[in-house]
Every structure is written in structure tokens, then in C-alpha cells.
Short mmCIF file of C-alpha atoms in Angstrom, two decimals:
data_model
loop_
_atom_site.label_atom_id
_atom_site.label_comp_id
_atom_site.label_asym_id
_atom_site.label_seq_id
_atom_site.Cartn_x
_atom_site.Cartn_y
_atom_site.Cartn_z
CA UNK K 1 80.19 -14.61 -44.55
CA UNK K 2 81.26 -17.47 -41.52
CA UNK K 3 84.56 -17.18 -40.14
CA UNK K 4 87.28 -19.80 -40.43
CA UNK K 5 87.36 -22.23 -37.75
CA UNK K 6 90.85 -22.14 -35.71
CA UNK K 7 91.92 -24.82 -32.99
CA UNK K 8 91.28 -23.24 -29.64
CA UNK K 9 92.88 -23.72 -26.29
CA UNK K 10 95.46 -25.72 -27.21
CA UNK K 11 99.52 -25.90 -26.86
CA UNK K 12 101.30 -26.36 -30.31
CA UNK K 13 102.91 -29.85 -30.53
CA UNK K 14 105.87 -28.73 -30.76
CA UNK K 15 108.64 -28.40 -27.78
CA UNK K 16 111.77 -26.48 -28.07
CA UNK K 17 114.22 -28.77 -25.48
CA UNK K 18 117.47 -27.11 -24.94
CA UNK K 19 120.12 -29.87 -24.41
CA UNK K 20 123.30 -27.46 -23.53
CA UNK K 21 126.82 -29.14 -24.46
CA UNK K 22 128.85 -27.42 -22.88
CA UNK K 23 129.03 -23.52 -20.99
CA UNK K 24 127.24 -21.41 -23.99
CA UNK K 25 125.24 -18.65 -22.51
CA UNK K 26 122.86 -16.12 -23.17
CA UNK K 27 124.78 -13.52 -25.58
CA UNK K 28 122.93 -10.51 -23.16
CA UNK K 29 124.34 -11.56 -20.25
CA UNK K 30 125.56 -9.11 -18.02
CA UNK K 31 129.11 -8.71 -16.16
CA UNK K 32 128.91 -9.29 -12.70
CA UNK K 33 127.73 -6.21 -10.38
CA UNK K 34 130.55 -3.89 -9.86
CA UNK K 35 130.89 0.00 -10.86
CA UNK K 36 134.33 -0.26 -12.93
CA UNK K 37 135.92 2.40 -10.96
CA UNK K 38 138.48 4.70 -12.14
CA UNK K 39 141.39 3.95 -10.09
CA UNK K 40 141.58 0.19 -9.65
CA UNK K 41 139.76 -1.30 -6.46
CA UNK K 42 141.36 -1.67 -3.28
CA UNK K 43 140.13 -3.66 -0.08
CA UNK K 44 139.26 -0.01 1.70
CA UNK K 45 137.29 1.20 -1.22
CA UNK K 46 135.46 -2.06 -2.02
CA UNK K 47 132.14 -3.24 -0.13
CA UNK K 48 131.11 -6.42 -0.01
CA UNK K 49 127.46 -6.72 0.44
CA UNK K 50 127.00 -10.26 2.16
CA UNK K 51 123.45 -11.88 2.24
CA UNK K 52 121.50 -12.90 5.33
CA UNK K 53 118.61 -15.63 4.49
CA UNK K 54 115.59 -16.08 6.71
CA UNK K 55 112.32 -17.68 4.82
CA UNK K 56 108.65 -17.70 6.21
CA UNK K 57 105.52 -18.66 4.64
CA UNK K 58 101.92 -17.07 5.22
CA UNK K 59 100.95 -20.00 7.12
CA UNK K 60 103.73 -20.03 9.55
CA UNK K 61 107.58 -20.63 9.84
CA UNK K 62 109.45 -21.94 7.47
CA UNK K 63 113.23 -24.08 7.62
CA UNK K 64 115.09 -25.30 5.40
CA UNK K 65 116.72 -28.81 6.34
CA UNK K 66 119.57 -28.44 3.10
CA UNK K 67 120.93 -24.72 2.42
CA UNK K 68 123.92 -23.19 1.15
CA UNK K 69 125.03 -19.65 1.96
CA UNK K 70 124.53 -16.81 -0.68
CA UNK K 71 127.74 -15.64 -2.29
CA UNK K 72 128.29 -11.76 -1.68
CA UNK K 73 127.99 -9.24 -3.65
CA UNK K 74 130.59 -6.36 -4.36
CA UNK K 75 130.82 -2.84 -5.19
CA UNK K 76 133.70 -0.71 -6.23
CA UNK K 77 134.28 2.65 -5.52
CA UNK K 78 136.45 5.91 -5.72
CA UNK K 79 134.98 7.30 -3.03
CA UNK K 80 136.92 8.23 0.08
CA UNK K 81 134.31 7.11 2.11
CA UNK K 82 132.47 4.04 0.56
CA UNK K 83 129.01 3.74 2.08
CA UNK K 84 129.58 1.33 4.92
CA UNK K 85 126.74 2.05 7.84
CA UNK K 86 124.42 2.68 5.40
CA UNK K 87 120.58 1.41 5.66
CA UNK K 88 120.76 -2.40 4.95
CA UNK K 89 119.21 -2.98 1.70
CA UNK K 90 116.61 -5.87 1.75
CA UNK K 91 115.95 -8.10 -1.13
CA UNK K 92 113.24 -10.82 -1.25
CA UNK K 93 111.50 -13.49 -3.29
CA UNK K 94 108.26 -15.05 -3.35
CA UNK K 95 108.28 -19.09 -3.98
CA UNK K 96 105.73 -22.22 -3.02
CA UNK K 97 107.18 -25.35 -1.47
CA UNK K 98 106.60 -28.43 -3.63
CA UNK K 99 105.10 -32.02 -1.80
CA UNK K 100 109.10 -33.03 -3.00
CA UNK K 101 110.12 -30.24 -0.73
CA UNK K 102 111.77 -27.98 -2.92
CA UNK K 103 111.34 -24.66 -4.03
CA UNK K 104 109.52 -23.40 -7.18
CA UNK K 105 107.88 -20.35 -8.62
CA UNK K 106 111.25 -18.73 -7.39
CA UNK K 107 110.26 -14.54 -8.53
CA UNK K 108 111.33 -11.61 -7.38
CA UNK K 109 109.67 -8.98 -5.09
CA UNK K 110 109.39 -6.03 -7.21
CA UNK K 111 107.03 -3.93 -4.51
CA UNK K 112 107.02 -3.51 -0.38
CA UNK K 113 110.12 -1.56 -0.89
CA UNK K 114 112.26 -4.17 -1.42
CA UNK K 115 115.88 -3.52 -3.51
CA UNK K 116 116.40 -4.86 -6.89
CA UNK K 117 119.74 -6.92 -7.78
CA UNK K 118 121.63 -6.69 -11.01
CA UNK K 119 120.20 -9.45 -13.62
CA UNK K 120 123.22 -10.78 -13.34
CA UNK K 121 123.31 -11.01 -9.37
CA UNK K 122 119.55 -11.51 -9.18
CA UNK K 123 120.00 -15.26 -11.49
CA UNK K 124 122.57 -15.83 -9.08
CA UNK K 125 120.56 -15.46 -6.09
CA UNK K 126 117.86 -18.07 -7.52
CA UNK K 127 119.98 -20.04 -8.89
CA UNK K 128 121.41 -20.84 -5.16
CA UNK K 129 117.81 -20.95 -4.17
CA UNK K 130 116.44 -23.39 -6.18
CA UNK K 131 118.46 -26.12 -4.49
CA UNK K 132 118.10 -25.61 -0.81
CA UNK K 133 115.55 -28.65 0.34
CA UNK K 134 112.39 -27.96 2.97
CA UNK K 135 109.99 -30.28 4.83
CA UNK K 136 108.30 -32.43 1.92
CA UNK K 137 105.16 -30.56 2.76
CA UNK K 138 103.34 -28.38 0.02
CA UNK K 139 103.39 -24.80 1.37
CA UNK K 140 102.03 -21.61 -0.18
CA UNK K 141 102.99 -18.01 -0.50
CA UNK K 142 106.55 -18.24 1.11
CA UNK K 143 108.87 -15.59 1.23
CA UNK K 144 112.94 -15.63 1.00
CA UNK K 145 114.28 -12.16 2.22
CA UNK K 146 117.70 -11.13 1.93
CA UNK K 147 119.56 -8.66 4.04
CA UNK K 148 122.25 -7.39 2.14
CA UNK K 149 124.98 -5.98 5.14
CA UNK K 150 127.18 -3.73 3.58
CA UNK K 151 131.29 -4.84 4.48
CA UNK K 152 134.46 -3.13 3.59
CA UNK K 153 136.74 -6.15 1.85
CA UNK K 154 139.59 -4.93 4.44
CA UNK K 155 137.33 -5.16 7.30
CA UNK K 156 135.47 -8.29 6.43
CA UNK K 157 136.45 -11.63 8.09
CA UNK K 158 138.58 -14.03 6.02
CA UNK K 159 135.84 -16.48 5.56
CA UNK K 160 133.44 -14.35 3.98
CA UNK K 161 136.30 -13.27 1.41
CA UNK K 162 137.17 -16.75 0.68
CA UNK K 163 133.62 -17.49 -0.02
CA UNK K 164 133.75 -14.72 -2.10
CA UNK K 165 136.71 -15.51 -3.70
CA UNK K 166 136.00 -19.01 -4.49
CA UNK K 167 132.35 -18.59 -5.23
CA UNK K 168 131.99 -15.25 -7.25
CA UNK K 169 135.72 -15.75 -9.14
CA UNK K 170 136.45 -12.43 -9.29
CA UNK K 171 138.61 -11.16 -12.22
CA UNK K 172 141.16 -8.76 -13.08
CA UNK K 173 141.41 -5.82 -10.77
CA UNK K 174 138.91 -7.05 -8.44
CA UNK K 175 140.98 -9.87 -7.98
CA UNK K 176 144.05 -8.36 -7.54
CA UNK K 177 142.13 -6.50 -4.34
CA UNK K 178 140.88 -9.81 -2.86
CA UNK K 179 144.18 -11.54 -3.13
CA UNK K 180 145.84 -8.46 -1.12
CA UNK K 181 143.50 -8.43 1.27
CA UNK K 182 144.22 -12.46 1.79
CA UNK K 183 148.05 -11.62 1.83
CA UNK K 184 149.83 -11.83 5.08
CA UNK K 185 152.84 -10.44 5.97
CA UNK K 186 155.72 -11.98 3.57
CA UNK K 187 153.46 -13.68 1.19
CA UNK K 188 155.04 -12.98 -2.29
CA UNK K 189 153.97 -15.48 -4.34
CA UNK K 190 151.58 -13.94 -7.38
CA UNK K 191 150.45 -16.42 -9.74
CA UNK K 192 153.61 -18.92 -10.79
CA UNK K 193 152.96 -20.14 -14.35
CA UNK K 194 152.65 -23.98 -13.33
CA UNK K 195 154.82 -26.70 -14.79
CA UNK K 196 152.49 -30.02 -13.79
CA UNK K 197 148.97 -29.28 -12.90
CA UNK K 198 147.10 -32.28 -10.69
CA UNK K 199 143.65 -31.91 -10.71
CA UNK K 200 140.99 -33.30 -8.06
CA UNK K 201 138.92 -35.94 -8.61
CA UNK K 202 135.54 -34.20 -8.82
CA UNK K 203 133.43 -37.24 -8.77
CA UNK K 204 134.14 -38.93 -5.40
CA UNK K 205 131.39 -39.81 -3.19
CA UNK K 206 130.45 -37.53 -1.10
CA UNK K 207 129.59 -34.77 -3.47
CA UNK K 208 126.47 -31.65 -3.05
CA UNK K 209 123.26 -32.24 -3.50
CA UNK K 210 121.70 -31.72 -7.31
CA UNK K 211 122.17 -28.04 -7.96
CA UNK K 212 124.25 -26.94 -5.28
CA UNK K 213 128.25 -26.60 -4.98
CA UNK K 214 130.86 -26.72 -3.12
CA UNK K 215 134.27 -24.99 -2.49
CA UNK K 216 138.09 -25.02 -0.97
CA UNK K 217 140.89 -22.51 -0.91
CA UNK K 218 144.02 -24.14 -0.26
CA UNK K 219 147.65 -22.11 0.02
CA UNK K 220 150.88 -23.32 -0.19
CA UNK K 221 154.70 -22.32 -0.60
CA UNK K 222 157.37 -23.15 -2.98
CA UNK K 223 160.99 -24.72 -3.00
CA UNK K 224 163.56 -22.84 -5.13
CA UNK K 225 162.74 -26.30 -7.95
CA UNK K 226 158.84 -24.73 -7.94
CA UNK K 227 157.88 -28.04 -6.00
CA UNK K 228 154.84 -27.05 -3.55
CA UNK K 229 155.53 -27.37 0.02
CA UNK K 230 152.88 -26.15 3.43
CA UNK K 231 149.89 -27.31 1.67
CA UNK K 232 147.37 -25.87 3.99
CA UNK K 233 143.08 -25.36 3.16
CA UNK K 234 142.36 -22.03 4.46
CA UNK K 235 138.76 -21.95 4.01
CA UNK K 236 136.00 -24.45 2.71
CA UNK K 237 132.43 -24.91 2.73
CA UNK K 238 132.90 -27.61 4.09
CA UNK K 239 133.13 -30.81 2.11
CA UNK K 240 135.55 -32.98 3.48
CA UNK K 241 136.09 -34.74 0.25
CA UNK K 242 137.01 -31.62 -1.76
CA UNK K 243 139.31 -30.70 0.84
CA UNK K 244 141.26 -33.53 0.42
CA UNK K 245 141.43 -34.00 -3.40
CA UNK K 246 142.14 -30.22 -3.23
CA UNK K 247 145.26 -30.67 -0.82
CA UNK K 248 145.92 -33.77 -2.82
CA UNK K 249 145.83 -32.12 -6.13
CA UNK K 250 148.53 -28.77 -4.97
CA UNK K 251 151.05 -31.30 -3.39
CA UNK K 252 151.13 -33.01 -6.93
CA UNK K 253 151.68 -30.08 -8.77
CA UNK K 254 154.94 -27.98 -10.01
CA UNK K 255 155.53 -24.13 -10.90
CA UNK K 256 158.02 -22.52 -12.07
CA UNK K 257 161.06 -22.29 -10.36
CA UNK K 258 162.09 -20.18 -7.51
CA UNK K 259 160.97 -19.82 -3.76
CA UNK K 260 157.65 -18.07 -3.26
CA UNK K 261 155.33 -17.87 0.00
CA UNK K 262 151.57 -17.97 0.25
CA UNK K 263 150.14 -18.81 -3.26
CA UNK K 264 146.53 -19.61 -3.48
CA UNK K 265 144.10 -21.49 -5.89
CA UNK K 266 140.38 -22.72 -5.03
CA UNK K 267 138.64 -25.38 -6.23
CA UNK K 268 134.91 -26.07 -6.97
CA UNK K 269 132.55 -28.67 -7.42
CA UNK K 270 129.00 -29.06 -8.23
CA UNK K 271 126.46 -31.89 -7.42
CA UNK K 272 124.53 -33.86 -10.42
CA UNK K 273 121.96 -31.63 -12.31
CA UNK K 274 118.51 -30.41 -10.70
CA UNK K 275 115.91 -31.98 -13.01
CA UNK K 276 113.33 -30.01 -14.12
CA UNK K 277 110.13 -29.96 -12.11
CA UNK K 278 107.02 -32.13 -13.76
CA UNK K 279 105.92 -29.90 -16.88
CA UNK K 280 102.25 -28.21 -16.91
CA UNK K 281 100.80 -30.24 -19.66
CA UNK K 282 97.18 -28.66 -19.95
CA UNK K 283 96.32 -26.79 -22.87
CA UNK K 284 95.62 -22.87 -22.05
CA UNK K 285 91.79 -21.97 -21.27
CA UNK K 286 92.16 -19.05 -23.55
CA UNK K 287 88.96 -18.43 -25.92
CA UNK K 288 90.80 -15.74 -27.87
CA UNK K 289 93.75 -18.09 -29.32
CA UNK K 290 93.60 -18.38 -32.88
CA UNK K 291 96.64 -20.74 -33.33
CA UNK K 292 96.32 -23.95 -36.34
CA UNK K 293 98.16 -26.50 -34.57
CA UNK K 294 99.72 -27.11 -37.82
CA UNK K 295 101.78 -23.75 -37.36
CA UNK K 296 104.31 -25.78 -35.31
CA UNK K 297 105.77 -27.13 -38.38
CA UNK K 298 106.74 -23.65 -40.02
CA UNK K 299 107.88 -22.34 -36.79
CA UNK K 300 111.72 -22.01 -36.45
CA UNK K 301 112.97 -20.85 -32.80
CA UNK K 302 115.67 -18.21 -32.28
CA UNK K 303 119.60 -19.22 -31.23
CA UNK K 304 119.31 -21.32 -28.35
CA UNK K 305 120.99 -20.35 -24.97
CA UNK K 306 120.97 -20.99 -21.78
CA UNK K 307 120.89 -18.88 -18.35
CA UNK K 308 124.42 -18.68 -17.08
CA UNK K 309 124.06 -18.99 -13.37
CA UNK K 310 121.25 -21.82 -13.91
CA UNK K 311 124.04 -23.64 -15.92
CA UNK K 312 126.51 -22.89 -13.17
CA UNK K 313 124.49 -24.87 -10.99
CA UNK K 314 123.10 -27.46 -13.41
CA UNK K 315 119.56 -26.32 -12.48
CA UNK K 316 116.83 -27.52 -15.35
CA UNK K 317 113.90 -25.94 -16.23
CA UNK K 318 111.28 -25.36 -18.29
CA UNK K 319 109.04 -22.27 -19.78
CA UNK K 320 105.44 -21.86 -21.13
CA UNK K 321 105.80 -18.96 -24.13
CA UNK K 322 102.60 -17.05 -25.87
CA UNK K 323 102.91 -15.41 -28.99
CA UNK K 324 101.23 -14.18 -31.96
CA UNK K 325 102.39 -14.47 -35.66
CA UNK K 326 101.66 -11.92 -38.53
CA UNK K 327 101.67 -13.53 -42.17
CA UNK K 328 104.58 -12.49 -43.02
CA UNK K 329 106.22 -14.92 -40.16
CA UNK K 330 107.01 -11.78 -37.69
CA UNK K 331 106.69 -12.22 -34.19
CA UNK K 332 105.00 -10.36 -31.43
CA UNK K 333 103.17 -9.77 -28.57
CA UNK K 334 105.43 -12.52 -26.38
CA UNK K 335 104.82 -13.09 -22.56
CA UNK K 336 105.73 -16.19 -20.49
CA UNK K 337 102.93 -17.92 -19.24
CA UNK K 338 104.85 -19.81 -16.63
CA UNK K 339 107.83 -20.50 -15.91
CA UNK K 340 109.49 -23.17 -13.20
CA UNK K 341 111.57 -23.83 -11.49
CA UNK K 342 112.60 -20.01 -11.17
CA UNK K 343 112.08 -16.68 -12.72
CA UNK K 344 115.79 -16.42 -14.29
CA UNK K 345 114.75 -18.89 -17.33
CA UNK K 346 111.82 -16.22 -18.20
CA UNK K 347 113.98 -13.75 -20.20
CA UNK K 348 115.71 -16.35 -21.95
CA UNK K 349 112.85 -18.27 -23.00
CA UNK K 350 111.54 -15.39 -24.42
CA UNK K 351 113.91 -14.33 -26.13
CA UNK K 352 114.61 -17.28 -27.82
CA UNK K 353 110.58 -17.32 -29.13
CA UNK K 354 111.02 -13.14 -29.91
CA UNK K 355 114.08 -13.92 -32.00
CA UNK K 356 112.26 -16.91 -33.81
CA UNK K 357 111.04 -16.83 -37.52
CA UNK K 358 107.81 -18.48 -39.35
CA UNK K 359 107.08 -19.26 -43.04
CA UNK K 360 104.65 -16.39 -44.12
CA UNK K 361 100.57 -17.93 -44.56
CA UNK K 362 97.60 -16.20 -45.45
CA UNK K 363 96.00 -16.35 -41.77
CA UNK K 364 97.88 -14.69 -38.72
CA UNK K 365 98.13 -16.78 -35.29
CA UNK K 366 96.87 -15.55 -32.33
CA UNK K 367 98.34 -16.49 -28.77
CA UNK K 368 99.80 -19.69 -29.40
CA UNK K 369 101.42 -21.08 -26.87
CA UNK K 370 104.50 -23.00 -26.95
CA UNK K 371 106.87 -24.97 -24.30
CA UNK K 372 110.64 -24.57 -23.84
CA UNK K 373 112.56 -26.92 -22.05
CA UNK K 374 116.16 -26.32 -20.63
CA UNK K 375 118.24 -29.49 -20.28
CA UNK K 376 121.78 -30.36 -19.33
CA UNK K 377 123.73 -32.90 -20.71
CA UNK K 378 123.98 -36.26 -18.42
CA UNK K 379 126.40 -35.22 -15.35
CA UNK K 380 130.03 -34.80 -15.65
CA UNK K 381 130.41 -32.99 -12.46
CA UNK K 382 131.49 -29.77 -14.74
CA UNK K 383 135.56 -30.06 -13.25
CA UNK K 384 137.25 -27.33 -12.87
CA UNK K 385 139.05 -24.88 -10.33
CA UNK K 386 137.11 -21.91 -10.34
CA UNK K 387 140.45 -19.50 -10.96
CA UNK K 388 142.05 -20.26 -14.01
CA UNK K 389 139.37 -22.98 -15.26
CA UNK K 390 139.32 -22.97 -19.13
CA UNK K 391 135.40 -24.04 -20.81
CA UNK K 392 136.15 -25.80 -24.27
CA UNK K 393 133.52 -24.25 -26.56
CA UNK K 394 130.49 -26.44 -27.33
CA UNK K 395 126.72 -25.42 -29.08
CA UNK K 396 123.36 -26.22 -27.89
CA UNK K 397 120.93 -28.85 -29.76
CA UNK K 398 117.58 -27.94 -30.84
CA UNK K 399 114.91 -30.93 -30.67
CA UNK K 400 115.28 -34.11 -29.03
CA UNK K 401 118.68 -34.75 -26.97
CA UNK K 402 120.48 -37.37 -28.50
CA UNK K 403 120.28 -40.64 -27.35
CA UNK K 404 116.99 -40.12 -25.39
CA UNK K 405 113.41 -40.55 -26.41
CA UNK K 406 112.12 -37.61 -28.08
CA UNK K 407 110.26 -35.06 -25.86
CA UNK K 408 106.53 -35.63 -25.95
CA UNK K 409 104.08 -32.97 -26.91
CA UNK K 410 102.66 -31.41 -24.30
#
């Protein structure tokens, strides 16, 4: 008896291209990383763990000539002494430097006794990575480390709370604790339901670089008619621009009546999206796939999502997935091949081929191999002021975005 003759060493011709509409997200997501505490969180039993960046690769130095500063981390706790003076944790990831300059094969270090982040936090973290720009020089084997130094939120300095405050957008409780530790004597204002909201205007020259962002905390009092009044910016990251349509925007607002001191609202804005990096077209050298490139057409992919802090940041990406089939259609046996231009899309990506379905045949497949590609929709500068921002709902597409050519096989 002969075997049947499979294809070999091939990628199906089929590509699953994500075109996200909109802020829908994977549906395991996690909360952001703090221990829900049993009393609420106050600033001297909340640590802020704030970042410290230095890269190097195994060839020599390495600087970056764009960067942004990592957003810190939190922790909540009961405890009458939180652990402040503690051992600074270290957390690092291993990336290459493109000819383009910019950073890919973002992973983390999982060995050399280096921490592990929250899922959540650890996106984050390469999210904010991916955009900082190097020397357009290819480099190898380069190293990020992180040195996480722990803070108490009372002690910290206000600009590191700010950043905080704007960047993380704490909620709830948490909140509550940041905005008392920003209070100075006298403030009473809260949070005034507003009468007339003015909002910047996001898309003025001047704004980040593709994938990064920008912030500004402005405060401001009130008349007794709710009219604003001492429009100040506390703390920015420093775009001029945003600091002005920020100031711009308070002064033409209105809240509800009655005299109030030291409200506060920040406002964010992103750059245009981070295209994708060019996609690894050639087929898998893998003499054990057993995949009929006809399979793509009775291949259905799971619901479509897309990493929450990569669509914070409008960072694109793409994902090489393996997988086997049994006849009756079931999945197994997925990995990700590669994945660029960080590790966050991995999980995703595989979940959406784990959770995917195939019309039953007589012959199983072995290892295919199939491409997932994570695109935004063209740039609207995602407005909004990082506080009380609302996200209309919206659904992802599954083939080719509309109005654009159709995504070629790869």
C-alpha cells in the first residue's frame, strides 16, 4: 500500500487580518495589577513600583534616540508596613534592532532571575517598547532591563503620580487614593458633573511618534455659576501642543454650579498607528507537515480580538500559528511560530486559531501553518481624556479590511 501524497512545507493561503473598529479586546484580559485590598487603598499603604530603563546589546551599548518613560506599576496593601526598602525587583526583555531602527522580537526574560509582570502589566511594558526608535543599525541579542523601585504613593514625587495618574487611569478606589494624595490643602472640588464639555483637538501637528502617547493634567477652580477659573497644567509629558488644547479645552467648559477648588482631569493622545513590521513570507522547512493546502477553505477562525495595550498604542502586528486538525474539525497541538513585533500578540493569536473550527474530512492535517495579522483601522488619533473617556462599542472584521486590497497569501 503507498501513502497519500500531502503538500509539504508550505503556509495555507489563507490569512486571518484583524482590522479592529473600534476598542474590542481580548475577553481574558486581565485587570490591571493590584491586590484588591480589604480596606480601600490609601497613599501610605499603596506602592508604586516605578520603572528604570537601561538597554545594551551583546555587541556593545545601546541608546535609544526616541523613548518614552514606563508607566508605574501599583500595589495595594493592608499591611501596616507595605514593603518599601525591599530588594528592587528587576524585569527584562530580550529584542533585535531592525536596519529601520526599531525594536522587534520584543519577549520576555523568563530565566537569570529576573521577575515576572502581570499579563496585564507585562503587554503594557512592550507595548511602550515597541515604539521607542534606535540608531537605524541592525543589532542582535539586545537586552531592555527594568528596575522596578518600590515608592509609597504619599512619598512619591508629584510627577511620577501624575504620570501615573494620567497614564495607568486608575479606577475606583485606587483613584480615590491618587486624587488625595494630589490634594492640597483646601482643594474640595471632587468630580462636578459638567454642564459643557470642550474637548482638545487631538490631531494638531505636533503629535507622538506612531505608537507612542502623550499626556497633560491640568487643574482648575470654579465660580459659584460652575464656570472654570485658574486653569493651570500641573504635569505633562511634555507636548506643548496637548498642553495647550488641554488648557484650552477646561477654560471652555462648565460644571455644575457652586464654588469648588482644585479639580483635575488629564488628557491623552496617541500618535498614528505602528505598522506592522514586513511579514515572514517563506513557507516552513518542516518535513513532517501533512497540511492539503486546500484545508484553508474549511477552516473557520475563532472570535477575533485584539491585545488591549497593543490597541492602546495602535501598535500592528502580525503572528505565524501551527496547528494540527483531527477529522472531525478539532483543533490541537497549537504553538506560535513567530510572532513580531512583540510577544503580547502570541496569546491572542493563539487563541484565536485554538478556538477555531474545521469541516470534518477523512484525512487529519498535520502542522499547518497559518498567518494572523493585527490591523487598526486608518488613524483617528483615538480622542479621548483618559478619566472619564467613554469607547462606543464596535466588532472586529475577519478577511480583507474594507476598502483596501485584499491581503495576499503568504
Amino acid at each position: 500500500m503507498t501513502r497519500p501524497e500531502y503538500p509539504m512545507r508550505h503556509l495555507l493561503p489563507l490569512c486571518v487580518s484583524l482590522l479592529l473598529v473600534g476598542p474590542v479586546h481580548a475577553q481574558t484580559s486581565q485587570p490591571p495589577p493590584v491586590t484588591t485590598a480589604a480596606t480601600p487603598p490609601t497613599p501610605d499603604r499603596t506602592v508604586l513600583f516605578v520603572p528604570q530603563a537601561s538597554t545594551a546589546c551583546a555587541d556593545g551599548p545601546l541608546s535609544a534616540m526616541a523613548s518614552d518613560a514606563f508607566t508605574p506599576t501599583v500595589w495595594a496593601t493592608t499591611f501596616a508596613t507595605p514593603p518599601v526598602g525591599q530588594r528592587i525587583e528587576r524585569v527584562a526583555y530580550d529584542f533585535s534592532v531592525s536596519e529601520q531602527g526599531r525594536p522587534l522580537s520584543i519577549r520576555p526574560v523568563v530565566s537569570d532571575g529576573f521577575s515576572r509582570l502581570s499579563v496585564t502589566t507585562d503587554a503594557q511594558m512592550q507595548a511602550s517598547f515597541a515604539s521607542w526608535v534606535f540608531p537605524q543599525t541592525a543589532r542582535q541579542d539586545c537586552r531592555l532591563t527594568l528596575r522596578l523601585t518600590p515608592t509609597l504613593l504619599s512619598s512619591a514625587d508629584e510627577m511620577t503620580v501624575l504620570r501615573f495618574y494620567a497614564d495607568a487611569r486608575p479606577r475606583d478606589a485606587l483613584r480615590t487614593a491618587v486624587e488625595r494624595r494630589l490634594r492640597r490643602p483646601g482643594d474640595d472640588c471632587g468630580r462636578p458633573p459638567p454642564r459643557t464639555l470642550s474637548y482638545p483637538d487631538y490631531l494638531r501637528p505636533g503629535r507622538p511618534r506612531p505608537g507612542a502617547r502623550s499626556w497633560s493634567a491640568v487643574r482648575w477652580d470654579l465660580r459659584d455659576d460652575g464656570t472654570t477659573i485658574n486653569v493651570e497644567v500641573i504635569g505633562s509629558s511634555g507636548d506643548a501642543v496637548l498642553d495647550e488644547e488641554a488648557r484650552r479645552a477646561v477654560s471652555g467648559s462648565a460644571f455644575r454650579s457652586g464654588a469648588a477648588r482644585g479639580c483635575l482631569m488629564t488628557f491623552m493622545r496617541v500618535g498614528p498607528n505602528l505598522a506592522a513590521p514586513p511579514v515572514n513570507r517563506d513557507p516552513p522547512d518542516d518535513p513532517l507537515q501533512r497540511c492539503d493546502e486546500a484545508f484553508a477553505s474549511r477552516f473557520t477562525p475563532g472570535p477575533l480580538t485584539y491585545p488591549e495595550a497593543l490597541e492602546d498604542r495602535g501598535i500592528e502586528g502580525w503572528a505565524r500559528v501551527r496547528f494540527d486538525v483531527a477529522t472531525w474539525g478539532q483543533i490541537g497541538n497549537v504553538s506560535v511560530l513567530e510572532v513580531q513585533p512583540a510577544e503580547a500578540f502570541s496569546p491572542v493569536a493563539a487563541r484565536i486559531v485554538t478556538s477555531g473550527r474545521a469541516v470534518p474530512s477523512f484525512d487529519p492535517q498535520v502542522r499547518c501553518v497559518v498567518p494572523i495579522q493585527f490591523r487598526l483601522p486608518e488613524d483617528t488619533a483615538r480622542p479621548g481624556d483618559g478619566q472619564d473617556g467613554v469607547d462606543a462599542p464596535a466588532r472586529p472584521h475577519f478577511g480583507p479590511p474594507p476598502n483596501t486590497a485584499a491581503p495576499a497569501p503568504f
